[in-house]
Amino acid sequence: MSTTSPSASLAAPSPAVLHPAQPHAPRASFWALTLGSVGVVYGDIGTSPLYALKESLTAAADGGALTEPMILGVVSLILWTLIVIVTLKYVLLILSMDNEGEGGTLTLMALVQRVMGHKAAAITVLGMAGAALFYGDAVITPAISVLSAVEGLKLVAPNLDPMIVPLSIAILVLLFAAQSRGTAAVALFFGPITAVWFVAMALGGLPHILAEPRIVGALNPVHGVDFLVHHGIAGLFALGAVFLAVTGAEALYADLGHFGAKPIRTAWLGLVLPSLVVSYLGQGALLLARPEALENPFYLMYPAWALLPMVVLATAATIIASQAVITGAFSITQQAVQLGLMPRTDILRTSETEKGQIYVPRINWMLLVAVLFLVYAFKSSSGLASAYGIAVTGTMVVTAVLAWFVLVHVWNWPRARATLVIAPFLAIDVVFLGANLLKLFEGGWLPVLVGFGLMAMMLTWRRGAAILAEKTRRQEVPLAGFLTSLEKRPAERARGVAVFLTGDPNHVPSALLHNLKHNKVLHERNVILNVVTEDAPRWDPAARASCERLSEGFWRVTLRFGFMETPDVPKALQASKALGWTFDLMSTSFFISRRALRPAVQSRMPRWQEKLFIRLARNASDASEHFRIPSGRTIEVGSQVTV
């Protein structure tokens, strides 16, 4: 039972001959996919104009007055950050690094592991770090996005100021409560609503650009460089806030499998980037004419009659942005569980037809508690801005490093050429990371704490799983010798099929030994079943099962799944022609070993790590649920193991 139980999370790499499934051919048309990507992929980065320029210039002014060079410099930095990091790095380069059509940090990690193997520990650690930091981003994005949108009510009616936090909390509670119902129906509206949002942003900025054409000078990168040179520490703080403009850029890669590279690129170059540029230039033009508008330059671009509609539209856009991050957290969790980085947890499918439509209850409610705490503790988007950025920049650094490994080991580029391409992006990411670390004690500690906590959990799970697998293997009997002994001393046979799930198909599963010891009987057919999670996102159903007949009444079966698939064991066995016999669920019993973990007198892990691993193992969901085995057909056999 590979990558789904402590003893199996470190299964050996698959054979050299791989059979990954071909990437899905999307049923939707190209333009439907492009419109859909506008909502799901760009929801987060599309709401950044609500607060990015405001926070950047507030940090740059440092309590003083705004000046024209300051405005031109910060706007220039934002625009060129969008061009270099999003357009050049992600849209043109990273989107090309797909793993059988899928993207994301863990997917990138798996792609490198397919070539380099699982012995490259640094690759695994990088993948863990990227995933852990994503959760830090997932905690902050819903809080800051919804708060920044609802804050527009102060401009509509100042007396509504006390209602901003309660209203934000109510919206977030409803958003998270709706997750269990699935997002397929709501997602149909994501693209059109977000497209209207981008058009509205451009329409709001255009009149101010025409009124103050000086702002177009911000397109010259010299203004940004000059700002950094002449503003010292305040410039670095402003640079940390500038990065708020590209939060959500990782979604470009993470959602690659849902839409494809071409629709995502088309949406960015055709609508999203032009709208963002016009919005930021429009805010800058407004501030050139009215520096006092720094209170909320985004909403103040619009006439009074348009404020309330824009608040409503912004709220809808930020809910969509939050939904994309929540869905991403569910997807990352599923991948981490399948790749053996996290213990099993309940993962529910909310749609039988839409891939990726899953709901993870434990993650959903943990995120909600964390998000509500942030809203209550920080009370404004400005307060949360200090906490934002570190997680995203950290993830981007990880992506850049993994991209170098892809260029060298997957694309077979010369190291010098790969370094020449990646080094500039990595240098920029590191500079932004340093600038954001200046906010560490002002709230930036929060995503760092979340990231370190999840990293500790993942490292503990993998280390404990390795120790447990090693101890279990020492206690198990080699399968070949066991079958030889059965030929000499045959056991009584009962009708039906017994399937014994195991992480080591070369040894006798402990459940089989206990069944034989206590019941003195074997079944007519006994299947030693090993479930392997591969480094490919999906596996070809025709090559999913391999079967080897070991002796009279004994078979060894291996089922292979991709790390983005739900391992449905009964369905895979029923569909398999490799068995040589028809699988009947109602005449089959599944035997699963359940290990009760106890602290060892002399553990190979520190005491805190030992206790954490045991707690994680105890709280892991049942193997029968994870493998979609009906509880009425499952028999669990318990044993005690010390770690």
XYZ file of C-alpha atoms in Angstrom:
643
model
C 0.000 0.000 0.000
C 2.234 2.731 -1.298
C 2.343 6.399 -0.440
C -0.842 6.186 1.582
C 0.176 4.635 4.873
C 3.219 5.215 7.059
C 4.843 2.006 5.957
C 4.176 2.675 2.312
C 4.944 6.326 1.837
C 8.466 5.545 0.698
C 7.730 2.997 -1.997
C 10.476 2.305 -4.496
C 10.412 4.280 -7.737
C 8.444 2.732 -10.559
C 10.132 0.774 -13.339
C 11.868 2.593 -16.138
C 8.977 1.955 -18.515
C 6.329 4.513 -17.649
C 2.720 4.599 -18.806
C 1.422 8.010 -17.778
C -1.944 8.918 -19.146
C -2.014 11.361 -21.994
C -3.071 14.896 -21.010
C -6.803 15.413 -21.086
C -8.160 16.839 -24.294
C -10.308 19.666 -22.983
C -13.924 19.460 -24.031
C -14.467 23.179 -23.796
C -13.538 25.438 -26.664
C -10.382 27.509 -26.652
C -12.239 30.733 -25.909
C -14.301 29.115 -23.159
C -11.070 27.946 -21.528
C -9.571 31.410 -21.959
C -12.581 33.043 -20.293
C -12.531 30.441 -17.518
C -8.848 31.101 -16.837
C -9.609 34.812 -16.384
C -11.670 33.936 -13.312
C -9.812 31.027 -11.762
C -6.194 31.817 -12.673
C -6.203 35.601 -12.426
C -8.679 36.200 -9.615
C -5.941 36.838 -7.043
C -3.602 38.998 -9.107
C -6.646 40.814 -10.494
C -7.654 42.127 -7.078
C -4.168 43.432 -6.227
C -4.907 46.961 -7.581
C -7.266 47.386 -4.627
C -4.312 47.744 -2.263
C -0.906 47.282 -3.976
C -0.199 50.884 -5.104
C -1.718 52.361 -1.958
C 0.493 50.279 0.340
C 3.602 50.798 -1.820
C 3.327 54.587 -1.839
C 2.391 54.696 1.852
C 5.635 52.821 2.595
C 7.596 55.052 0.214
C 6.268 58.310 1.679
C 6.959 57.051 5.226
C 4.670 59.716 6.682
C 5.850 62.480 4.357
C 4.299 64.049 1.270
C 3.994 62.309 -2.082
C 6.202 63.618 -4.878
C 6.054 63.127 -8.631
C 9.333 61.099 -8.784
C 7.997 58.916 -5.982
C 4.726 58.199 -7.801
C 6.430 57.591 -11.151
C 9.046 55.373 -9.519
C 6.636 53.129 -7.608
C 4.228 52.777 -10.541
C 7.212 51.927 -12.754
C 8.359 49.241 -10.295
C 4.876 47.693 -10.254
C 4.573 47.639 -14.039
C 8.015 46.133 -14.610
C 7.441 43.568 -11.868
C 4.357 42.459 -13.794
C 6.372 42.304 -17.012
C 9.456 40.494 -15.702
C 8.058 38.133 -13.076
C 4.647 37.324 -14.504
C 5.087 37.730 -18.258
C 8.681 36.601 -18.823
C 9.151 34.133 -15.970
C 5.747 32.503 -15.583
C 3.785 33.067 -18.799
C 6.649 32.433 -21.218
C 8.988 30.074 -19.302
C 7.415 28.239 -16.365
C 4.177 27.393 -18.195
C 6.286 25.326 -20.588
C 7.454 23.052 -17.743
C 4.388 20.864 -17.487
C 4.249 17.352 -16.033
C 1.927 15.512 -18.427
C -0.071 18.730 -18.793
C -0.173 19.575 -15.062
C 1.560 22.338 -13.104
C 2.286 23.451 -9.539
C 5.207 23.223 -7.115
C 4.653 19.582 -6.153
C 4.056 18.702 -9.798
C 7.369 20.332 -10.682
C 9.029 18.364 -7.885
C 7.551 15.105 -9.213
C 8.720 15.949 -12.742
C 12.318 16.308 -11.557
C 12.041 13.152 -9.434
C 10.938 11.137 -12.453
C 14.329 11.851 -14.003
C 16.617 12.112 -10.970
C 14.892 9.528 -8.754
C 13.784 9.888 -5.145
C 17.296 9.889 -3.688
C 17.692 13.613 -4.423
C 16.538 14.718 -0.981
C 17.036 18.408 -1.804
C 14.336 18.202 -4.502
C 11.837 16.745 -2.046
C 12.653 19.408 0.565
C 12.178 22.148 -2.038
C 8.789 20.688 -2.992
C 7.777 20.562 0.671
C 8.854 24.169 1.189
C 6.859 25.368 -1.808
C 3.744 23.508 -0.671
C 4.095 24.718 2.934
C 4.459 28.348 1.860
C 1.401 28.020 -0.375
C -0.705 27.342 2.711
C 0.648 30.559 4.248
C -0.571 32.404 1.168
C -3.920 30.582 1.310
C -4.490 31.853 4.848
C -3.837 35.517 4.044
C -5.358 35.915 0.558
C -9.054 35.555 1.526
C -8.632 37.896 4.507
C -6.824 40.741 2.718
C -8.857 40.438 -0.500
C -12.299 40.566 1.118
C -11.283 43.290 3.589
C -9.859 45.494 0.812
C -13.056 45.195 -1.208
C -15.469 45.838 1.661
C -13.405 48.856 2.804
C -14.832 50.727 -0.176
C -18.027 51.101 1.840
C -16.292 53.828 3.880
C -16.279 56.004 0.791
C -19.939 55.289 0.012
C -21.127 55.908 3.579
C -18.537 56.750 6.280
C -20.946 55.659 9.013
C -20.615 52.069 7.738
C -16.981 51.881 8.890
C -17.802 49.774 12.009
C -19.551 47.233 9.784
C -16.499 46.419 7.631
C -15.020 43.703 9.860
C -18.368 42.007 10.722
C -19.436 42.069 7.068
C -16.078 40.648 5.954
C -16.374 37.855 8.525
C -19.914 37.031 7.360
C -18.793 36.842 3.702
C -15.860 34.574 4.578
C -17.985 32.237 6.722
C -20.489 31.851 3.883
C -17.662 31.256 1.393
C -16.053 28.462 3.410
C -19.414 26.945 4.374
C -20.306 26.620 0.686
C -17.201 24.569 -0.135
C -18.799 21.224 0.705
C -21.386 21.783 -2.040
C -18.702 22.014 -4.707
C -17.713 24.878 -6.954
C -18.612 23.539 -10.397
C -21.839 25.550 -10.677
C -20.378 28.746 -9.235
C -17.265 28.431 -11.397
C -19.378 28.984 -14.508
C -19.734 32.615 -13.419
C -16.094 33.123 -12.378
C -14.778 33.992 -15.837
C -17.500 36.456 -16.932
C -17.578 38.300 -13.579
C -13.788 38.626 -13.440
C -13.685 39.707 -17.093
C -16.166 42.490 -16.268
C -13.956 43.387 -13.298
C -10.861 43.792 -15.510
C -12.775 45.896 -18.037
C -14.134 48.077 -15.207
C -10.602 48.576 -13.856
C -9.392 49.738 -17.258
C -12.372 52.064 -17.741
C -11.734 53.597 -14.322
C -8.089 54.332 -15.045
C -8.268 55.560 -18.636
C -9.838 59.028 -18.019
C -7.180 59.864 -15.407
C -4.359 58.841 -17.772
C -5.796 61.144 -20.431
C -6.050 63.939 -17.852
C -2.466 63.439 -16.580
C -0.436 61.964 -19.485
C 2.775 62.489 -17.460
C 2.081 59.157 -15.771
C 2.881 57.296 -19.016
C 6.519 58.081 -18.227
C 6.297 55.326 -15.579
C 6.668 52.836 -18.415
C 10.354 53.824 -18.448
C 12.140 51.491 -15.981
C 14.673 54.236 -15.204
C 12.089 55.848 -12.893
C 11.890 52.660 -10.813
C 15.664 52.310 -10.554
C 16.041 55.978 -9.651
C 13.434 55.587 -6.903
C 15.293 52.663 -5.305
C 18.632 54.457 -5.497
C 17.398 57.605 -3.745
C 15.031 56.222 -1.096
C 17.185 53.856 0.985
C 15.325 51.770 3.572
C 11.989 53.382 2.668
C 12.606 52.189 -0.884
C 13.125 48.616 0.313
C 9.912 48.731 2.369
C 8.119 50.081 -0.693
C 9.628 47.266 -2.784
C 8.162 44.737 -0.371
C 4.754 46.332 -0.889
C 5.265 46.475 -4.669
C 5.323 42.687 -4.645
C 1.654 42.761 -3.642
C 0.976 43.490 -7.323
C 2.043 39.982 -8.382
C 0.579 37.870 -5.583
C -1.309 35.101 -7.298
C 1.259 34.661 -10.067
C 1.867 31.074 -8.862
C -1.734 30.303 -9.861
C -0.641 30.633 -13.487
C 1.341 27.426 -13.104
C -0.795 25.667 -10.512
C -3.907 25.820 -12.745
C -2.100 24.761 -15.916
C -3.843 21.382 -15.995
C -7.312 22.913 -15.829
C -6.973 25.273 -18.791
C -3.761 24.663 -20.738
C -0.892 27.020 -21.468
C -2.291 28.748 -24.559
C -5.611 29.931 -23.005
C -3.755 31.175 -19.900
C -1.228 33.082 -22.020
C -3.954 34.529 -24.243
C -5.969 35.748 -21.253
C -2.890 37.399 -19.724
C -1.623 39.168 -22.825
C -5.050 40.004 -24.262
C -6.988 41.212 -21.223
C -5.399 40.864 -17.792
C -2.044 42.601 -18.290
C -3.460 45.556 -20.308
C -6.212 46.088 -17.707
C -3.746 45.983 -14.804
C -1.390 48.414 -16.543
C -4.206 50.897 -17.230
C -5.504 50.589 -13.654
C -2.113 51.246 -12.050
C -1.340 54.106 -14.454
C -4.793 55.551 -13.727
C -4.221 55.438 -9.962
C -0.824 57.047 -10.442
C -2.340 59.788 -12.605
C -5.000 60.444 -9.964
C -2.306 60.792 -7.287
C -0.282 63.187 -9.456
C -3.334 65.447 -9.564
C -4.621 64.760 -6.042
C -2.005 63.350 -3.625
C -4.614 63.263 -0.842
C -6.364 60.444 -2.740
C -3.757 58.062 -1.278
C -6.436 57.181 1.281
C -7.915 54.835 -1.362
C -6.677 55.621 -4.893
C -8.459 52.687 -6.496
C -12.022 53.565 -5.511
C -11.431 57.315 -5.809
C -10.763 56.873 -9.544
C -14.517 56.402 -9.975
C -17.344 58.957 -9.798
C -19.605 58.874 -6.743
C -22.455 57.130 -8.590
C -20.153 54.210 -9.515
C -18.723 53.603 -6.033
C -21.376 51.213 -4.744
C -21.465 49.102 -7.961
C -17.653 48.901 -7.859
C -17.699 47.802 -4.208
C -20.157 45.037 -5.101
C -18.110 44.019 -8.150
C -14.869 44.133 -6.145
C -16.406 41.965 -3.432
C -17.462 39.405 -6.033
C -13.959 39.489 -7.562
C -12.276 38.996 -4.194
C -14.577 36.083 -3.349
C -13.533 34.498 -6.653
C -9.874 35.160 -5.830
C -10.347 33.546 -2.425
C -12.146 30.578 -3.971
C -9.214 29.962 -6.312
C -6.782 29.875 -3.376
C -9.032 27.577 -1.317
C -9.407 25.194 -4.253
C -5.635 25.305 -4.689
C -5.153 24.345 -1.040
C -7.431 21.328 -1.547
C -5.467 20.300 -4.648
C -2.088 20.708 -2.917
C -3.348 18.584 -0.024
C -4.452 15.806 -2.353
C -1.088 15.828 -4.130
C 0.852 15.880 -0.844
C -1.130 12.909 0.509
C -0.641 10.909 -2.671
C 3.093 11.704 -2.788
C 3.544 10.589 0.812
C 4.263 14.044 2.242
C 1.183 14.130 4.488
C -0.930 11.534 6.299
C -4.194 10.419 4.732
C -7.115 12.780 5.196
C -10.721 12.711 4.034
C -10.899 13.943 0.429
C -14.430 14.127 -0.942
C -15.351 14.476 -4.599
C -18.036 17.109 -5.174
C -18.532 16.283 -8.847
C -18.480 13.000 -10.739
C -17.797 14.722 -14.056
C -15.496 17.673 -13.277
C -11.875 16.759 -12.527
C -10.304 18.593 -9.629
C -13.655 19.182 -7.923
C -12.753 17.980 -4.432
C -13.453 19.056 -0.871
C -11.109 18.473 2.073
C -13.120 19.141 5.263
C -10.173 19.290 7.656
C -8.252 21.797 5.528
C -11.376 23.881 4.870
C -12.210 24.453 8.535
C -8.590 24.979 9.559
C -8.283 27.678 6.880
C -11.523 29.321 8.008
C -10.371 29.540 11.632
C -7.026 31.024 10.571
C -8.639 33.523 8.164
C -11.181 34.730 10.733
C -8.390 35.176 13.262
C -6.496 37.368 10.784
C -9.523 39.536 10.030
C -10.263 39.997 13.716
C -6.629 40.622 14.687
C -5.541 42.976 11.868
C -8.963 44.579 11.102
C -7.838 46.217 7.825
C -6.142 45.385 4.534
C -3.321 47.802 5.424
C -2.625 45.857 8.591
C -2.564 42.580 6.688
C -0.336 43.971 3.925
C 2.639 43.617 6.253
C 1.965 39.895 6.587
C 1.568 39.387 2.862
C 4.384 38.687 0.450
C 6.879 36.486 2.298
C 5.024 33.256 1.515
C 4.573 34.176 -2.152
C 8.180 35.291 -2.691
C 9.417 32.167 -0.925
C 7.333 29.985 -3.244
C 8.673 31.856 -6.267
C 12.259 31.266 -5.145
C 11.502 27.542 -4.825
C 9.913 27.498 -8.289
C 12.941 29.204 -9.829
C 15.346 26.678 -8.287
C 13.217 23.705 -9.382
C 12.977 25.252 -12.862
C 16.782 25.145 -13.087
C 16.712 21.407 -12.370
C 14.077 20.949 -15.076
C 16.185 22.814 -17.635
C 19.273 20.754 -16.814
C 17.888 17.285 -16.072
C 14.616 17.178 -18.049
C 15.277 19.473 -20.996
C 18.992 18.536 -21.023
C 20.232 22.100 -21.322
C 23.899 22.818 -20.562
C 24.277 24.030 -16.981
C 25.732 27.376 -18.100
C 22.786 28.073 -20.396
C 20.258 27.101 -17.728
C 22.010 29.286 -15.158
C 22.062 32.217 -17.564
C 18.284 31.981 -17.982
C 17.286 31.295 -14.358
C 19.815 33.490 -12.491
C 18.179 36.865 -13.341
C 14.736 35.628 -12.245
C 16.151 34.053 -9.097
C 18.055 37.250 -8.266
C 14.884 39.331 -8.580
C 12.932 36.835 -6.456
C 15.618 36.903 -3.766
C 15.629 40.721 -3.720
C 11.855 40.759 -3.258
C 12.128 38.093 -0.561
C 14.685 40.232 1.297
C 12.455 43.297 0.995
C 9.481 41.365 2.364
C 11.539 39.960 5.238
C 11.845 43.543 6.503
C 8.170 43.160 7.456
C 8.860 40.011 9.462
C 8.057 41.553 12.872
C 5.097 43.588 11.571
C 3.023 40.542 10.642
C 5.283 38.747 8.192
C 6.006 36.183 10.891
C 2.578 34.654 10.340
C 3.106 32.942 6.949
C 6.637 32.015 8.026
C 5.217 30.332 11.131
C 2.609 28.494 9.047
C 5.281 27.409 6.578
C 7.708 26.175 9.235
C 4.909 24.316 11.008
C 3.866 22.490 7.845
C 7.477 21.773 6.898
C 8.033 20.234 10.341
C 4.911 18.116 9.860
C 5.949 16.886 6.393
C 9.523 16.098 7.437
C 8.252 14.310 10.533
C 5.783 12.253 8.500
C 8.396 11.157 5.970
C 11.010 10.340 8.612
C 8.549 8.472 10.801
C 7.194 6.605 7.767
C 10.706 5.514 6.815
C 11.438 4.248 10.344
C 8.088 2.477 10.528
C 8.586 0.835 7.116
C 12.030 -0.384 8.141
C 10.775 -1.862 11.442
C 7.778 -3.469 9.780
C 9.968 -5.028 7.084
C 12.229 -6.621 9.706
C 9.223 -8.292 11.322
C 7.661 -9.595 8.109
C 8.245 -12.990 6.485
C 9.638 -13.224 2.929
C 6.805 -14.138 0.581
C 8.759 -16.751 -1.408
C 9.617 -18.818 1.681
C 6.053 -18.547 2.983
C 4.601 -19.940 -0.255
C 7.097 -22.809 -0.214
C 6.023 -23.729 3.315
C 2.362 -23.663 2.263
C 3.062 -26.208 -0.457
C 4.427 -28.569 2.192
C 1.662 -27.891 4.711
C -1.457 -26.729 2.846
C -4.081 -24.789 4.798
C -7.836 -25.134 4.635
C -9.420 -23.021 1.872
C -12.558 -20.907 2.138
C -14.591 -19.805 -0.865
C -14.057 -16.323 -2.309
C -11.214 -13.886 -2.789
C -9.055 -12.256 -0.116
C -7.150 -9.097 -1.026
C -4.311 -8.149 1.333
C -3.077 -4.572 0.937
C 0.623 -4.097 1.580
C 3.412 -1.592 1.067
C 5.990 -4.346 0.443
C 4.801 -6.942 -2.083
C 7.875 -9.128 -1.485
C 6.900 -9.929 2.116
C 3.818 -11.534 3.603
C 1.310 -8.904 4.802
C 0.858 -9.083 8.559
C -2.925 -9.264 8.048
C -2.476 -12.502 6.078
C -0.294 -14.025 8.797
C -2.757 -13.065 11.533
C -5.694 -14.426 9.538
C -3.920 -17.743 8.997
C -2.718 -17.901 12.612
C -6.086 -17.229 14.238
C -8.590 -18.588 11.698
C -6.445 -21.466 10.360
C -7.753 -20.838 6.864
C -6.903 -19.231 3.521
C -9.220 -18.194 0.693
C -9.461 -19.844 -2.721
C -7.801 -16.813 -4.253
C -5.369 -14.641 -2.275
C -4.162 -11.370 -3.763
C -1.122 -9.515 -2.457
C -2.033 -5.982 -3.529
C 0.419 -3.095 -3.760
C -0.920 0.374 -4.636
C 1.761 2.666 -6.064
C 1.513 6.422 -6.583
C 3.634 7.468 -9.538
C 5.359 10.769 -10.273
C 2.978 11.356 -13.200
C -0.281 13.243 -12.530
C -2.413 10.508 -14.118
C -1.842 6.933 -15.204
C -3.097 5.144 -18.286
C -6.061 2.981 -17.110
C -5.079 0.296 -19.625
C -1.684 -0.074 -17.916
C -2.917 0.499 -14.365
C -2.803 -3.121 -13.194
C -0.053 -5.708 -13.473
C -0.557 -9.243 -12.209
C 1.797 -12.130 -11.446
C 0.657 -15.599 -10.452
C 2.889 -16.816 -7.625
C 1.463 -20.252 -6.856
C -1.803 -22.132 -6.631
C -4.313 -19.622 -5.295
C -1.845 -16.715 -4.902
C -1.440 -13.639 -7.099
C 0.631 -10.486 -6.715
C -1.102 -7.424 -8.155
C 0.218 -3.878 -8.504
C -2.113 -0.948 -9.164
C -0.580 2.334 -10.311
C -2.218 5.740 -9.922
C -1.065 9.260 -10.718
C -0.609 11.684 -7.852
C -3.652 13.705 -8.940
C -5.957 10.689 -9.136
C -8.256 9.254 -6.493
C -7.138 5.642 -5.900
C -10.343 3.626 -6.325
C -9.124 0.057 -5.781
C -12.381 -1.894 -6.404
C -13.052 0.029 -9.607
C -9.475 -0.550 -10.839
C -9.681 -4.284 -10.101
C -13.052 -4.606 -11.830
C -11.701 -2.838 -14.933
C -8.482 -4.834 -15.094
C -8.012 -7.563 -17.676
C -4.558 -8.395 -16.338
C -5.977 -10.495 -13.488
C -6.945 -13.379 -15.707
C -10.167 -13.851 -13.767
C -13.294 -11.761 -13.208
C -13.235 -9.663 -10.066
C -16.469 -9.812 -8.047
C -16.666 -7.292 -5.221
C -19.407 -9.147 -3.353
C -17.292 -12.302 -3.032
C -14.138 -10.437 -2.044
C -12.830 -9.503 1.399
C -10.172 -6.800 1.796
C -7.705 -7.267 4.661
C -5.936 -4.148 5.930
C -3.276 -3.968 8.611
C -3.892 -1.298 11.222
C -0.844 -0.455 13.311
C -1.167 0.977 16.800
C 1.962 3.098 17.291
C 3.723 3.346 20.629
C 6.773 5.431 21.639
C 9.997 3.409 21.597
C 12.296 3.374 24.609
C 15.140 4.505 22.382
C 13.648 6.341 19.425
C 15.606 7.473 16.369
C 13.575 10.694 16.384
C 13.554 13.519 18.940
C 10.781 13.092 21.494
C 8.690 15.977 20.065
C 8.927 14.523 16.561
C 8.048 11.048 17.787
C 4.914 12.355 19.533
C 3.932 14.400 16.481
C 4.289 11.410 14.145
C 2.188 9.183 16.386
C -0.520 11.859 16.600
C -0.505 12.320 12.812
C -0.779 8.575 12.257
C -3.664 8.249 14.716
C -5.569 11.089 13.044
C -5.033 9.792 9.508
C -8.208 8.706 7.730
C -8.949 5.012 7.283
C -7.191 3.211 4.467
C -10.516 1.718 3.370
C -11.967 5.189 2.807
C -8.831 6.390 1.034
C -8.925 3.452 -1.394
C -12.723 3.609 -1.797
C -13.167 0.107 -0.372
C -16.680 -0.500 1.037
C -16.557 -0.818 4.810
C -18.739 -3.934 4.621
C -16.030 -5.715 2.615
C -13.113 -4.624 4.839
C -11.456 -6.538 7.663
C -8.851 -4.677 9.727
C -6.188 -6.602 11.603
C -4.364 -4.689 14.314
C -0.796 -4.874 15.614
C 1.438 -2.716 17.812
C 4.635 -1.121 16.550
C 7.083 1.158 18.380
C 8.695 4.109 16.599
